[in-house]
Amino acid sequence: MLAAVSVLMLGALLAPVTTASASPAAPEAPAPARIDLVLDLSGSMNKIDAGGQTRLAAAKQAVTRIIDTAPEQAPLGLRVYGATYTGKDKKQGCADTQQVLPVTAMDRAAREEAKKRVAGFKAVGFTPIGVSLREAAKDLGASGERRIVLVSDGDETCAPPPPCEVARELKAQGIDLAVDVVGFRTPSSARAQLKCIADATDGSYADADDADSLTDTLGTLFRKAWRTYHATGKPVVGSLDGCQNAPLVSPGQYLDKFTGGRNLYYKVKKRTDQRLQVSATAVAEEGYERGSIIVVAAGPPGDGEPRSWLREFDQSMGWANIISTGGRSTPGSGNEEPAPDDTGCIMVENKVTRSGDKAIPVELLVGIADKTTRSTGARTPKPRTGADAEGGFSFNSATPIGPGTHRQSIAVGEAPFWRVELQAGQKLTVKAGVDIPEDFVHSATTGWGVTVYDAQRESTTCNEDNDATELFAGRTGHIERVCGPWDITEQDGTQSPDPNGYDVPGTYYIQAQVAEPDAKAKGIVVPISLTVDVSGTPVSGNSPVFFFGDDAAHAKGPSPSGANQNADQGGTGEAGGKGAAGGTTVATKDDDSLGGELALPIGIGAGVLLLGGIALYALRRRGAA
């Protein structure tokens, strides 16, 4: 959506961003996991039972897809076994394992070379799984997060060494290495052996029967290592000692960091006849306390905490890896305290980290609604359906969807986002279901979580019980959560805020996740369905149109075809992803889908914040306090 606000007018009102420090503000993203794909090319891969084609042809299709969709920065290698020796000498056949692609970043040259190698694969030989695992561990080096993804269609034919013993041997070395295994058309006699490899290394196991299921399963396993919440924004360094030395921020999205329990401060220009939105999202990692809280506040600078314009906070809900909240100032100059020279102060209060904790990324979204834009319409993104409706992995890459049912598969530990445009007078119902297999690895806190965020990026109430996550309690089969129905209202300064959080029309975000802290379950692929129902008649009125900057707010969503599809993308809240000057969004380069580019992690995907919907309810304070 594109706010009809003159860039020149805003430029006169809002000064460009300056920072108090010349050093880069954004926390460095941890290096993406190094992954070695180990592919079975033994003679049995020539069987024609993989959906009308040979297992080899199906494997080539799936591996080529992984190569095509890997992010350029993601280190990927490829090892094969049984690919060259056609004889019957066991000693030679059991030494037949080669690294055909070194573990390297997938730039254009590496990608093309890898695909050429895959196209020339032949399946001819033995099945030396144990030896190949040992060599794959060497391929990955001795440091950082490493994963082996093994695709095999049968039993080891070269033991010793038995593959499960090799897996235990690698684990006993104390290195950060896990082995995920995909059994491709695997007979029951071999399945136990392959599962043992995954279990021994805290990896995961999945079955695949044809090219499509192998492609989906491999894609999800790779997503587990590469696709978690991807924080984006213009680098900024907030002041740690109040507003006096704080940088001035204009409408846009910024990336800062929480360190050592310190709050962040920024200056912002806003007249009393304008409305301000401030949203903050902390991308947390494992190990933070239950009940972590993030607070945003704004008001004139001065002694104490700025809060007369807005103050909102939210507490961790579910196992999602973010805590997000936001607020808007009330309309009209009579409801706000003026600031000297129209320069106010934004505070993001840090109750997530403590002294000595690792720094974590914080997204800051700043928007302004000017009275001259209140009656102006805004462009909405074109909803997606089918494969194009795969969830994204941040607010910025959330996939636009409309009413209807959307189906996909996700890995345990993923928490994809979708977005829905809503107007005052409409009613929202979200129904999200997951199908849990009989052999799912349960723990006491396993559950199905659904979170709805409003246009301020603040979590809303899902249902009357106010729980975000439903425990499985050992159940399998179809499990469903329903949020709503909720009426979308519009706070106009004359009514009390909706305590459920549905009083802000605009872009709503839906996040779904299988909450499972046990690492053994991470990567298990489960089918999900998301049904969105929007009913009611929009209420006409002069809704404010927030401007979030030329480069702020919203990136293109997932693009399974790999093509750029941002022509119809909108913004966060009511502002456009392309500003008045037509600038591209901050996350456009980074956030694609599995079919485009897989987002690199800046946070850990799951098992992060404690289960607020079960033992802990979100605390909400709406409006200035």
Coordinates of C-alpha atoms in Angstrom, one line a residue:
M1 CA 0.0 0.0 0.0
L2 CA 1.2 3.4 -0.8
A3 CA 0.5 6.4 1.3
A4 CA -0.4 9.5 -0.7
V5 CA 2.0 11.8 1.1
S6 CA 4.5 14.1 -0.6
V7 CA 8.0 13.0 0.0
L8 CA 9.0 16.7 -0.2
M9 CA 6.5 17.6 2.5
L10 CA 7.7 14.8 4.7
G11 CA 11.3 15.7 4.1
A12 CA 10.7 19.2 5.3
L13 CA 9.0 17.9 8.4
L14 CA 11.2 15.0 9.3
A15 CA 15.0 15.2 9.2
P16 CA 17.1 12.4 7.8
V17 CA 18.5 9.8 10.1
T18 CA 21.7 10.4 11.9
T19 CA 23.4 8.1 14.3
A20 CA 25.3 8.8 17.5
S21 CA 28.0 6.3 16.5
A22 CA 29.8 5.7 13.2
S23 CA 30.0 2.0 14.0
P24 CA 27.6 -0.5 12.4
A25 CA 24.4 -0.8 14.5
A26 CA 23.1 -4.1 13.3
P27 CA 24.2 -7.2 15.3
E28 CA 26.2 -9.5 13.0
A29 CA 24.1 -12.5 11.9
P30 CA 25.6 -15.8 13.0
A31 CA 27.2 -17.8 10.2
P32 CA 24.6 -20.0 8.5
A33 CA 24.8 -23.7 9.2
R34 CA 27.3 -25.5 6.9
I35 CA 25.4 -28.4 5.3
D36 CA 26.8 -31.5 3.4
L37 CA 24.2 -33.4 1.4
V38 CA 25.1 -37.0 1.2
L39 CA 23.3 -38.8 -1.7
D40 CA 22.9 -42.5 -2.2
L41 CA 23.8 -43.5 -5.8
S42 CA 23.8 -47.2 -5.3
G43 CA 22.4 -49.5 -8.0
S44 CA 19.0 -49.7 -6.3
M45 CA 18.4 -46.0 -7.2
N46 CA 17.7 -47.2 -10.8
K47 CA 14.4 -48.7 -9.8
I48 CA 11.4 -47.1 -11.5
D49 CA 9.0 -46.7 -8.5
A50 CA 9.3 -43.0 -7.6
G51 CA 6.1 -41.7 -9.2
G52 CA 6.7 -43.1 -12.6
Q53 CA 10.4 -42.3 -12.8
T54 CA 13.5 -43.8 -11.4
R55 CA 14.6 -43.0 -7.9
L56 CA 17.7 -41.4 -9.4
A57 CA 15.7 -39.1 -11.6
A58 CA 13.6 -38.1 -8.6
A59 CA 16.7 -37.5 -6.5
K60 CA 18.2 -35.3 -9.2
Q61 CA 15.1 -33.2 -9.3
A62 CA 15.0 -32.7 -5.6
V63 CA 18.8 -31.9 -5.2
T64 CA 18.6 -29.5 -8.1
R65 CA 15.8 -27.7 -6.4
I66 CA 17.9 -27.3 -3.2
I67 CA 20.8 -25.9 -5.2
D68 CA 18.5 -23.5 -7.0
T69 CA 16.9 -22.2 -3.8
A70 CA 19.9 -22.0 -1.5
P71 CA 20.8 -18.5 -0.4
E72 CA 24.1 -17.2 -1.9
Q73 CA 25.6 -17.0 1.5
A74 CA 24.7 -20.5 2.6
P75 CA 27.6 -23.0 2.6
L76 CA 26.4 -26.2 0.9
G77 CA 28.4 -29.2 -0.1
L78 CA 27.5 -32.5 -1.9
R79 CA 28.9 -36.0 -1.4
V80 CA 27.8 -39.1 -3.1
Y81 CA 28.4 -42.8 -2.7
G82 CA 28.0 -45.8 -5.1
A83 CA 28.5 -43.5 -8.1
T84 CA 31.6 -44.7 -9.9
Y85 CA 32.5 -48.4 -9.2
T86 CA 30.5 -50.8 -11.3
G87 CA 32.3 -54.0 -10.3
K88 CA 31.7 -56.6 -7.5
D89 CA 34.8 -56.2 -5.4
K90 CA 33.5 -55.2 -2.0
K91 CA 36.7 -53.5 -0.9
Q92 CA 36.6 -51.2 -3.9
G93 CA 32.9 -50.7 -3.9
C94 CA 32.9 -49.8 -0.2
A95 CA 35.5 -47.1 -0.8
D96 CA 33.3 -45.5 -3.5
T97 CA 32.5 -42.2 -1.9
Q98 CA 33.4 -38.8 -3.3
Q99 CA 32.9 -35.2 -2.4
V100 CA 31.6 -33.8 -5.7
L101 CA 31.0 -30.3 -4.4
P102 CA 33.1 -28.7 -1.6
V103 CA 31.1 -27.0 1.1
T104 CA 31.0 -23.5 -0.3
A105 CA 28.7 -20.4 -0.6
M106 CA 26.2 -20.9 -3.4
D107 CA 27.1 -18.0 -5.6
R108 CA 26.2 -18.2 -9.3
A109 CA 29.3 -20.1 -10.4
A110 CA 29.1 -22.7 -7.6
R111 CA 25.4 -23.1 -8.3
E112 CA 25.9 -23.8 -12.0
E113 CA 28.8 -26.2 -11.4
A114 CA 26.8 -28.1 -8.8
K115 CA 23.8 -28.5 -11.2
K116 CA 26.1 -29.8 -13.9
R117 CA 27.5 -32.4 -11.5
V118 CA 24.0 -33.5 -10.5
A119 CA 22.9 -33.8 -14.1
G120 CA 25.7 -36.3 -14.7
F121 CA 25.0 -38.6 -11.8
K122 CA 24.7 -42.3 -12.4
A123 CA 23.7 -45.0 -9.9
V124 CA 25.9 -48.0 -10.1
G125 CA 27.5 -49.3 -6.9
F126 CA 27.5 -50.3 -3.3
T127 CA 26.0 -48.5 -0.2
P128 CA 28.9 -47.4 2.1
I129 CA 26.9 -45.2 4.5
G130 CA 29.2 -45.4 7.5
V131 CA 32.3 -44.5 5.5
S132 CA 30.5 -41.7 3.8
L133 CA 29.3 -40.2 7.1
R134 CA 32.8 -40.1 8.4
E135 CA 34.1 -38.3 5.3
A136 CA 31.1 -35.9 5.3
A137 CA 32.0 -34.8 8.8
K138 CA 35.5 -34.0 7.5
D139 CA 34.0 -32.1 4.6
L140 CA 32.3 -29.7 7.0
G141 CA 35.4 -28.7 9.0
A142 CA 35.8 -28.5 12.7
S143 CA 33.9 -25.4 13.8
G144 CA 30.5 -23.8 13.7
E145 CA 27.0 -25.3 13.3
R146 CA 27.2 -28.2 10.8
R147 CA 24.6 -30.7 9.5
I148 CA 24.7 -33.7 7.3
V149 CA 21.6 -34.5 5.3
L150 CA 21.7 -38.1 4.2
V151 CA 19.3 -39.4 1.5
S152 CA 19.3 -43.2 1.3
D153 CA 17.0 -45.9 -0.2
G154 CA 18.2 -49.0 1.6
D155 CA 20.5 -50.9 4.0
E156 CA 24.2 -50.4 4.4
T157 CA 26.1 -53.0 2.4
C158 CA 29.6 -52.2 3.6
A159 CA 29.6 -52.6 7.3
P160 CA 31.9 -52.4 9.2
P161 CA 31.7 -49.7 10.2
P162 CA 28.0 -49.9 11.1
P163 CA 26.4 -46.5 10.3
C164 CA 24.8 -46.1 13.7
E165 CA 28.1 -46.6 15.4
V166 CA 29.7 -44.0 13.2
A167 CA 26.9 -41.6 14.1
R168 CA 27.5 -42.3 17.8
E169 CA 31.2 -41.8 17.2
L170 CA 30.7 -38.4 15.7
K171 CA 28.4 -37.4 18.5
A172 CA 30.9 -38.5 21.1
Q173 CA 33.5 -36.2 19.7
G174 CA 31.4 -33.3 21.1
I175 CA 31.2 -31.4 17.9
D176 CA 28.2 -29.4 16.8
L177 CA 27.1 -31.8 14.2
A178 CA 23.7 -33.4 13.5
V179 CA 22.6 -35.8 10.8
D180 CA 19.2 -35.5 9.3
V181 CA 18.1 -38.6 7.3
V182 CA 15.6 -39.0 4.5
G183 CA 14.5 -42.6 3.8
F184 CA 13.6 -42.6 0.1
R185 CA 11.4 -45.5 -0.8
T186 CA 13.1 -47.2 2.1
P187 CA 12.0 -50.8 3.1
S188 CA 11.1 -51.4 6.7
S189 CA 14.2 -53.5 7.2
A190 CA 16.4 -50.4 6.6
R191 CA 14.3 -47.8 8.3
A192 CA 15.4 -48.6 11.9
Q193 CA 19.1 -48.3 10.9
L194 CA 18.5 -44.9 9.3
K195 CA 16.4 -43.6 12.2
C196 CA 19.2 -44.7 14.6
I197 CA 21.7 -42.4 12.7
A198 CA 19.4 -39.4 13.2
D199 CA 18.6 -40.2 16.8
A200 CA 22.3 -40.7 17.8
T201 CA 23.2 -37.2 16.5
D202 CA 20.0 -35.4 17.6
G203 CA 19.0 -35.1 13.9
S204 CA 15.6 -36.0 12.4
Y205 CA 14.2 -38.7 10.2
A206 CA 11.6 -38.4 7.5
D207 CA 10.2 -40.7 4.7
A208 CA 9.7 -39.8 1.1
D209 CA 8.1 -41.8 -1.7
D210 CA 8.3 -39.8 -4.8
A211 CA 10.0 -36.8 -6.4
D212 CA 7.6 -34.2 -4.9
S213 CA 7.7 -35.6 -1.4
L214 CA 11.5 -35.8 -1.6
T215 CA 11.8 -32.3 -2.8
D216 CA 9.4 -31.0 -0.1
T217 CA 11.2 -33.0 2.7
L218 CA 14.7 -31.9 1.7
G219 CA 13.5 -28.3 1.3
T220 CA 12.1 -28.3 4.8
L221 CA 15.2 -29.9 6.3
F222 CA 17.3 -27.2 4.7
R223 CA 14.9 -24.5 5.9
K224 CA 15.4 -25.7 9.4
A225 CA 19.0 -24.7 9.2
W226 CA 18.5 -21.5 7.1
R227 CA 15.0 -20.2 7.7
T228 CA 14.3 -18.6 11.0
Y229 CA 13.2 -15.0 11.7
H230 CA 15.2 -12.7 9.6
A231 CA 15.5 -9.2 11.2
T232 CA 16.0 -6.4 8.7
G233 CA 16.2 -2.6 8.7
K234 CA 18.4 0.4 8.2
P235 CA 21.3 0.2 10.7
V236 CA 20.9 2.6 13.7
V237 CA 22.6 2.9 17.1
G238 CA 20.1 4.0 19.7
S239 CA 21.3 5.9 22.7
L240 CA 21.8 4.0 25.9
D241 CA 21.6 7.0 28.2
G242 CA 18.4 8.8 27.4
C243 CA 17.2 11.1 24.6
Q244 CA 19.8 13.8 24.8
N245 CA 22.3 12.0 22.6
A246 CA 19.8 9.8 20.7
P247 CA 19.8 9.6 16.9
L248 CA 16.9 11.2 15.0
V249 CA 14.8 8.7 13.2
S250 CA 12.3 9.5 10.4
P251 CA 9.5 7.1 9.2
G252 CA 11.1 3.8 8.3
Q253 CA 12.3 0.4 9.7
Y254 CA 15.6 0.2 11.6
L255 CA 17.7 -2.5 13.0
D256 CA 19.4 -2.1 16.4
K257 CA 20.3 -4.5 19.2
F258 CA 19.6 -5.1 22.9
T259 CA 22.6 -5.4 25.0
G260 CA 23.0 -6.1 28.7
G261 CA 19.5 -5.1 29.8
R262 CA 20.0 -1.5 28.5
N263 CA 17.1 0.5 27.0
L264 CA 17.3 2.2 23.6
Y265 CA 16.4 5.8 22.9
Y266 CA 15.7 7.7 19.7
K267 CA 14.5 11.2 18.8
V268 CA 11.6 11.7 16.4
K269 CA 9.9 14.7 14.9
K270 CA 6.1 14.9 15.2
R271 CA 3.7 17.7 15.3
T272 CA 0.7 17.5 17.7
D273 CA -1.7 17.2 14.7
Q274 CA 0.2 14.1 13.5
R275 CA -0.1 10.6 14.8
L276 CA 3.0 8.4 15.6
Q277 CA 3.3 4.6 15.4
V278 CA 6.2 2.8 17.0
S279 CA 6.6 -0.9 16.8
A280 CA 9.5 -3.0 18.2
T281 CA 10.3 -6.6 17.6
A282 CA 13.0 -8.4 19.6
V283 CA 14.5 -11.5 18.0
A284 CA 15.3 -13.7 21.0
E285 CA 17.4 -16.8 21.3
E286 CA 17.2 -19.8 23.6
G287 CA 17.9 -19.3 27.2
Y288 CA 16.0 -16.1 28.0
E289 CA 13.7 -16.1 31.0
R290 CA 10.0 -16.8 30.8
G291 CA 7.9 -13.8 30.8
S292 CA 10.3 -11.6 28.8
I293 CA 8.7 -8.2 28.2
I294 CA 9.4 -5.6 25.6
V295 CA 8.0 -2.0 26.0
V296 CA 7.7 0.9 23.5
A297 CA 6.9 4.4 24.7
A298 CA 7.1 7.9 23.2
G299 CA 6.6 11.4 24.3
P300 CA 8.3 14.7 24.8
P301 CA 11.9 14.4 26.0
G302 CA 12.6 15.3 29.6
D303 CA 13.3 13.7 32.9
G304 CA 12.1 10.2 33.4
E305 CA 10.3 7.9 30.9
P306 CA 8.7 9.4 27.8
R307 CA 5.2 8.0 27.7
S308 CA 2.6 10.7 27.2
W309 CA 2.1 10.0 23.5
L310 CA 2.0 6.2 23.7
R311 CA 3.1 3.3 25.8
E312 CA 2.5 -0.4 25.0
F313 CA 4.1 -3.6 26.1
D314 CA 3.8 -7.3 25.5
Q315 CA 5.0 -10.4 27.1
S316 CA 6.3 -13.6 25.5
M317 CA 3.6 -15.8 24.1
G318 CA 4.2 -19.4 23.0
W319 CA 7.5 -20.8 21.7
A320 CA 7.8 -18.2 18.9
N321 CA 11.2 -16.6 18.6
I322 CA 10.1 -13.0 18.8
I323 CA 8.5 -10.6 21.2
S324 CA 6.8 -7.8 19.4
T325 CA 4.7 -4.9 20.5
G326 CA 3.6 -1.5 19.1
G327 CA 1.4 1.5 19.7
R328 CA -0.1 4.6 18.1
S329 CA -0.5 8.0 19.6
T330 CA -4.1 9.2 20.1
P331 CA -5.5 11.6 17.4
G332 CA -5.8 15.3 17.9
S333 CA -3.5 17.9 19.5
G334 CA -5.8 18.1 22.5
N335 CA -4.8 14.6 23.5
E336 CA -1.1 15.0 23.3
E337 CA 1.5 17.0 25.1
P338 CA 3.5 19.1 22.6
A339 CA 7.3 18.7 22.4
P340 CA 9.8 21.5 22.1
D341 CA 10.5 22.0 18.4
D342 CA 8.2 19.1 17.7
T343 CA 11.1 16.7 18.7
G344 CA 10.0 13.9 20.9
C345 CA 11.6 10.8 22.3
I346 CA 11.1 7.1 21.6
M347 CA 12.1 4.5 24.2
V348 CA 12.3 0.8 23.7
E349 CA 12.5 -0.7 27.1
N350 CA 14.6 -3.8 27.4
K351 CA 13.2 -6.5 29.7
V352 CA 14.5 -9.3 27.5
T353 CA 18.2 -9.3 28.2
R354 CA 20.3 -8.8 31.3
S355 CA 23.9 -7.8 31.9
G356 CA 26.2 -10.3 30.3
D357 CA 23.6 -11.7 27.9
K358 CA 24.4 -12.0 24.2
A359 CA 23.2 -9.0 22.1
I360 CA 20.0 -9.7 20.2
P361 CA 18.5 -7.9 17.2
V362 CA 15.7 -5.4 17.6
E363 CA 13.5 -4.2 14.7
L364 CA 12.2 -0.7 15.1
L365 CA 9.3 0.5 12.9
V366 CA 8.4 4.2 12.9
G367 CA 5.4 5.6 11.1
I368 CA 3.7 9.0 10.8
A369 CA 0.1 9.8 9.9
D370 CA -0.5 13.3 8.7
K371 CA -4.0 14.9 8.8
T372 CA -3.8 15.6 5.1
T373 CA -3.7 11.9 4.3
R374 CA -6.5 10.7 6.5
S375 CA -9.0 10.3 3.7
T376 CA -6.6 9.0 1.2
G377 CA -7.0 5.4 0.0
A378 CA -4.1 2.9 0.1
R379 CA -3.0 0.1 -2.2
T380 CA -3.3 -3.4 -0.9
P381 CA -1.2 -6.4 -2.0
K382 CA -2.6 -9.1 -4.2
P383 CA -3.4 -12.1 -2.1
R384 CA -1.7 -15.4 -3.0
T385 CA -3.0 -18.9 -3.2
G386 CA -1.7 -22.4 -3.6
A387 CA 2.0 -22.9 -3.7
D388 CA 2.5 -19.1 -3.8
A389 CA 0.9 -18.8 -0.3
E390 CA 3.9 -20.4 1.5
G391 CA 4.4 -18.5 4.7
G392 CA 7.3 -16.1 5.0
F393 CA 9.7 -15.8 7.9
S394 CA 9.4 -12.3 9.3
F395 CA 6.8 -9.5 9.4
N396 CA 8.5 -8.0 6.3
S397 CA 8.3 -11.2 4.3
A398 CA 4.8 -12.3 5.5
T399 CA 2.8 -13.7 2.6
P400 CA -0.3 -11.8 1.6
I401 CA -3.4 -14.1 1.6
G402 CA -7.1 -13.6 1.5
P403 CA -10.1 -15.6 2.7
G404 CA -10.0 -19.3 2.1
T405 CA -8.0 -22.3 3.1
H406 CA -4.2 -22.5 2.5
R407 CA -2.2 -25.7 2.8
Q408 CA 1.5 -26.4 3.1
S409 CA 4.0 -28.4 5.1
I410 CA 6.4 -27.0 7.6
A411 CA 9.2 -28.3 9.7
V412 CA 8.9 -28.4 13.5
G413 CA 10.7 -25.3 14.7
E414 CA 9.6 -23.1 11.8
A415 CA 7.2 -20.3 12.5
P416 CA 6.0 -18.9 9.2
F417 CA 4.0 -15.6 8.8
W418 CA 1.1 -14.6 6.6
R419 CA -0.7 -11.3 6.3
V420 CA -4.3 -10.2 5.8
E421 CA -5.6 -6.8 5.1
L422 CA -8.6 -5.8 7.3
Q423 CA -10.8 -2.7 7.6
A424 CA -13.0 -1.4 10.4
G425 CA -16.3 -3.2 10.4
Q426 CA -14.9 -6.5 9.3
K427 CA -14.7 -9.7 11.3
L428 CA -11.7 -12.0 11.4
T429 CA -11.6 -15.7 12.1
V430 CA -8.4 -17.8 11.8
K431 CA -8.5 -21.6 12.0
A432 CA -5.2 -23.4 11.9
G433 CA -4.7 -27.1 11.9
V434 CA -1.8 -29.5 12.0
D435 CA -1.5 -33.3 11.4
I436 CA 0.8 -34.9 13.9
P437 CA 2.2 -38.4 12.9
E438 CA 1.9 -41.4 15.1
D439 CA 5.7 -41.5 15.8
F440 CA 6.0 -37.8 16.6
V441 CA 8.6 -37.1 19.4
H442 CA 6.4 -35.6 22.2
S443 CA 7.5 -33.8 25.3
A444 CA 5.5 -32.3 28.1
T445 CA 5.4 -28.9 26.4
T446 CA 4.7 -29.9 22.8
G447 CA 1.9 -27.9 21.4
W448 CA 0.3 -26.1 18.4
G449 CA 0.7 -22.4 18.5
V450 CA -1.1 -19.7 16.6
T451 CA -0.5 -16.0 17.1
V452 CA -2.3 -13.1 15.5
Y453 CA -0.5 -9.7 15.4
D454 CA -2.4 -6.5 14.7
A455 CA -1.2 -3.6 12.4
Q456 CA 0.9 -2.3 15.3
R457 CA 2.8 -5.7 15.4
E458 CA 1.3 -6.4 18.8
S459 CA 0.0 -9.8 19.6
T460 CA -3.8 -10.0 20.0
T461 CA -6.0 -12.4 21.9
C462 CA -6.4 -15.6 20.0
N463 CA -9.6 -16.9 21.7
E464 CA -11.7 -16.5 24.8
D465 CA -9.2 -18.7 26.8
N466 CA -6.4 -16.3 25.9
D467 CA -4.0 -19.2 25.2
A468 CA -1.7 -19.0 22.3
T469 CA -0.7 -22.7 22.3
E470 CA -2.6 -25.9 22.8
L471 CA -0.7 -28.8 24.3
F472 CA -0.8 -32.1 22.4
A473 CA -0.6 -34.2 25.6
G474 CA 0.5 -37.1 23.5
R475 CA -2.3 -36.8 20.9
T476 CA -1.7 -37.4 17.3
G477 CA -3.8 -36.8 14.2
H478 CA -5.5 -33.5 13.3
I479 CA -5.2 -30.8 15.9
E480 CA -6.8 -27.4 15.4
R481 CA -6.8 -24.0 16.9
V482 CA -9.4 -21.3 16.3
C483 CA -8.8 -17.6 16.8
G484 CA -11.9 -15.4 16.8
P485 CA -14.3 -14.4 15.5
W486 CA -13.1 -10.9 16.4
D487 CA -14.6 -7.6 15.2
I488 CA -12.1 -5.1 13.7
T489 CA -13.0 -1.8 15.3
E490 CA -11.2 1.6 15.1
Q491 CA -10.1 3.6 18.1
D492 CA -10.9 7.2 17.4
G493 CA -10.1 8.7 20.8
T494 CA -13.7 8.6 22.0
Q495 CA -14.0 4.9 22.8
S496 CA -12.1 2.6 25.1
P497 CA -9.4 0.5 23.4
D498 CA -10.3 -3.1 22.5
P499 CA -8.7 -5.2 25.3
N500 CA -8.3 -8.0 22.8
G501 CA -6.2 -5.9 20.4
Y502 CA -8.5 -5.7 17.4
D503 CA -9.0 -1.9 17.4
V504 CA -6.4 -1.1 14.7
P505 CA -7.5 -1.7 11.1
G506 CA -4.7 -2.4 8.6
T507 CA -2.3 -5.3 8.1
Y508 CA -2.8 -8.3 10.5
Y509 CA -0.2 -11.0 10.7
I510 CA -0.7 -14.7 11.4
Q511 CA 2.1 -16.9 12.7
A512 CA 1.8 -20.6 13.2
Q513 CA 4.2 -23.1 14.8
V514 CA 4.6 -26.5 16.3
A515 CA 6.0 -25.7 19.7
E516 CA 8.5 -28.3 20.5
P517 CA 11.7 -27.6 22.5
D518 CA 13.1 -31.1 22.0
A519 CA 15.8 -30.9 19.4
K520 CA 14.9 -34.5 18.2
A521 CA 11.7 -33.2 16.8
K522 CA 13.2 -30.2 15.0
G523 CA 12.8 -30.7 11.2
I524 CA 10.0 -33.3 11.4
V525 CA 7.8 -32.3 8.5
V526 CA 4.1 -31.9 9.3
P527 CA 1.2 -30.8 7.0
I528 CA -0.7 -27.7 8.1
S529 CA -3.8 -25.9 7.0
L530 CA -4.7 -22.2 7.5
T531 CA -8.3 -21.1 7.0
V532 CA -9.0 -17.3 7.1
D533 CA -12.5 -16.0 7.1
V534 CA -13.2 -12.3 6.7
S535 CA -16.8 -11.2 7.0
G536 CA -18.7 -8.1 7.6
T537 CA -19.0 -4.7 5.8
P538 CA -16.2 -2.2 6.0
V539 CA -17.1 1.0 7.7
S540 CA -16.5 4.2 5.8
G541 CA -14.6 6.9 7.5
N542 CA -11.4 8.9 7.6
S543 CA -8.9 6.2 8.7
P544 CA -5.4 7.5 9.2
V545 CA -2.9 6.5 6.6
F546 CA 0.5 5.9 8.1
F547 CA 3.7 6.5 6.2
F548 CA 6.6 4.2 7.0
G549 CA 9.3 5.7 4.7
D550 CA 10.5 5.0 1.2
D551 CA 12.5 2.0 2.3
A552 CA 10.5 0.8 5.2
A553 CA 8.1 -1.8 6.2
H554 CA 7.4 -4.5 3.6
A555 CA 9.4 -6.7 1.3
K556 CA 8.3 -9.0 -1.4
G557 CA 6.8 -12.2 -0.1
P558 CA 7.6 -15.8 -0.9
S559 CA 8.1 -16.5 -4.6
P560 CA 8.1 -20.3 -5.2
S561 CA 9.0 -19.7 -8.8
G562 CA 12.1 -17.8 -7.8
A563 CA 11.0 -14.7 -9.6
N564 CA 10.6 -11.3 -8.0
Q565 CA 7.0 -10.8 -7.2
N566 CA 6.8 -7.4 -5.5
A567 CA 4.7 -5.6 -7.9
D568 CA 1.6 -5.9 -5.7
Q569 CA 3.3 -5.9 -2.3
G570 CA 2.0 -3.5 0.3
G571 CA 3.4 -2.1 3.5
T572 CA 3.1 -2.6 7.2
G573 CA 0.0 -1.3 8.8
E574 CA -1.5 1.1 6.2
A575 CA 1.7 2.3 4.5
G576 CA 3.1 1.1 1.3
G577 CA 6.1 -1.2 0.7
K578 CA 7.2 1.3 -1.9
G579 CA 7.2 4.8 -0.7
A580 CA 6.0 7.9 -2.5
A581 CA 9.3 8.0 -4.4
G582 CA 8.9 4.4 -5.4
G583 CA 11.9 3.2 -3.4
T584 CA 12.4 -0.5 -2.8
T585 CA 12.0 -2.1 0.6
V586 CA 14.7 -2.8 3.0
A587 CA 14.2 -6.6 3.0
T588 CA 13.8 -7.0 -0.8
K589 CA 17.3 -8.4 -1.3
D590 CA 17.2 -10.7 1.7
D591 CA 13.8 -12.3 2.2
D592 CA 12.6 -14.7 -0.4
S593 CA 10.8 -18.0 0.0
L594 CA 12.1 -21.5 -0.2
G595 CA 11.6 -21.2 -4.0
G596 CA 13.5 -17.9 -4.1
E597 CA 16.1 -17.4 -1.5
L598 CA 15.9 -19.0 1.9
A599 CA 16.3 -16.4 4.6
L600 CA 19.4 -16.6 6.7
P601 CA 18.9 -16.9 10.4
I602 CA 19.5 -14.0 12.8
G603 CA 17.6 -15.7 15.6
I604 CA 16.8 -19.3 16.5
G605 CA 13.6 -20.7 15.0
A606 CA 11.9 -22.3 17.9
G607 CA 12.1 -23.3 21.5
V608 CA 12.8 -19.8 22.4
L609 CA 10.2 -18.1 24.6
L610 CA 8.2 -19.9 27.2
L611 CA 4.7 -21.2 26.6
G612 CA 2.6 -18.2 27.5
G613 CA -0.6 -19.7 26.5
I614 CA -0.3 -22.6 28.9
A615 CA 1.3 -21.4 32.1
L616 CA 1.6 -17.7 31.4
Y617 CA -0.9 -15.2 29.7
A618 CA 0.3 -12.2 27.9
L619 CA 0.2 -9.0 29.8
R620 CA -1.2 -6.1 27.8
R621 CA -1.3 -2.4 28.5
R622 CA -3.0 -0.4 25.8
G623 CA -2.8 3.3 25.5
A624 CA -0.8 5.8 27.5
A625 CA -0.4 4.9 31.1

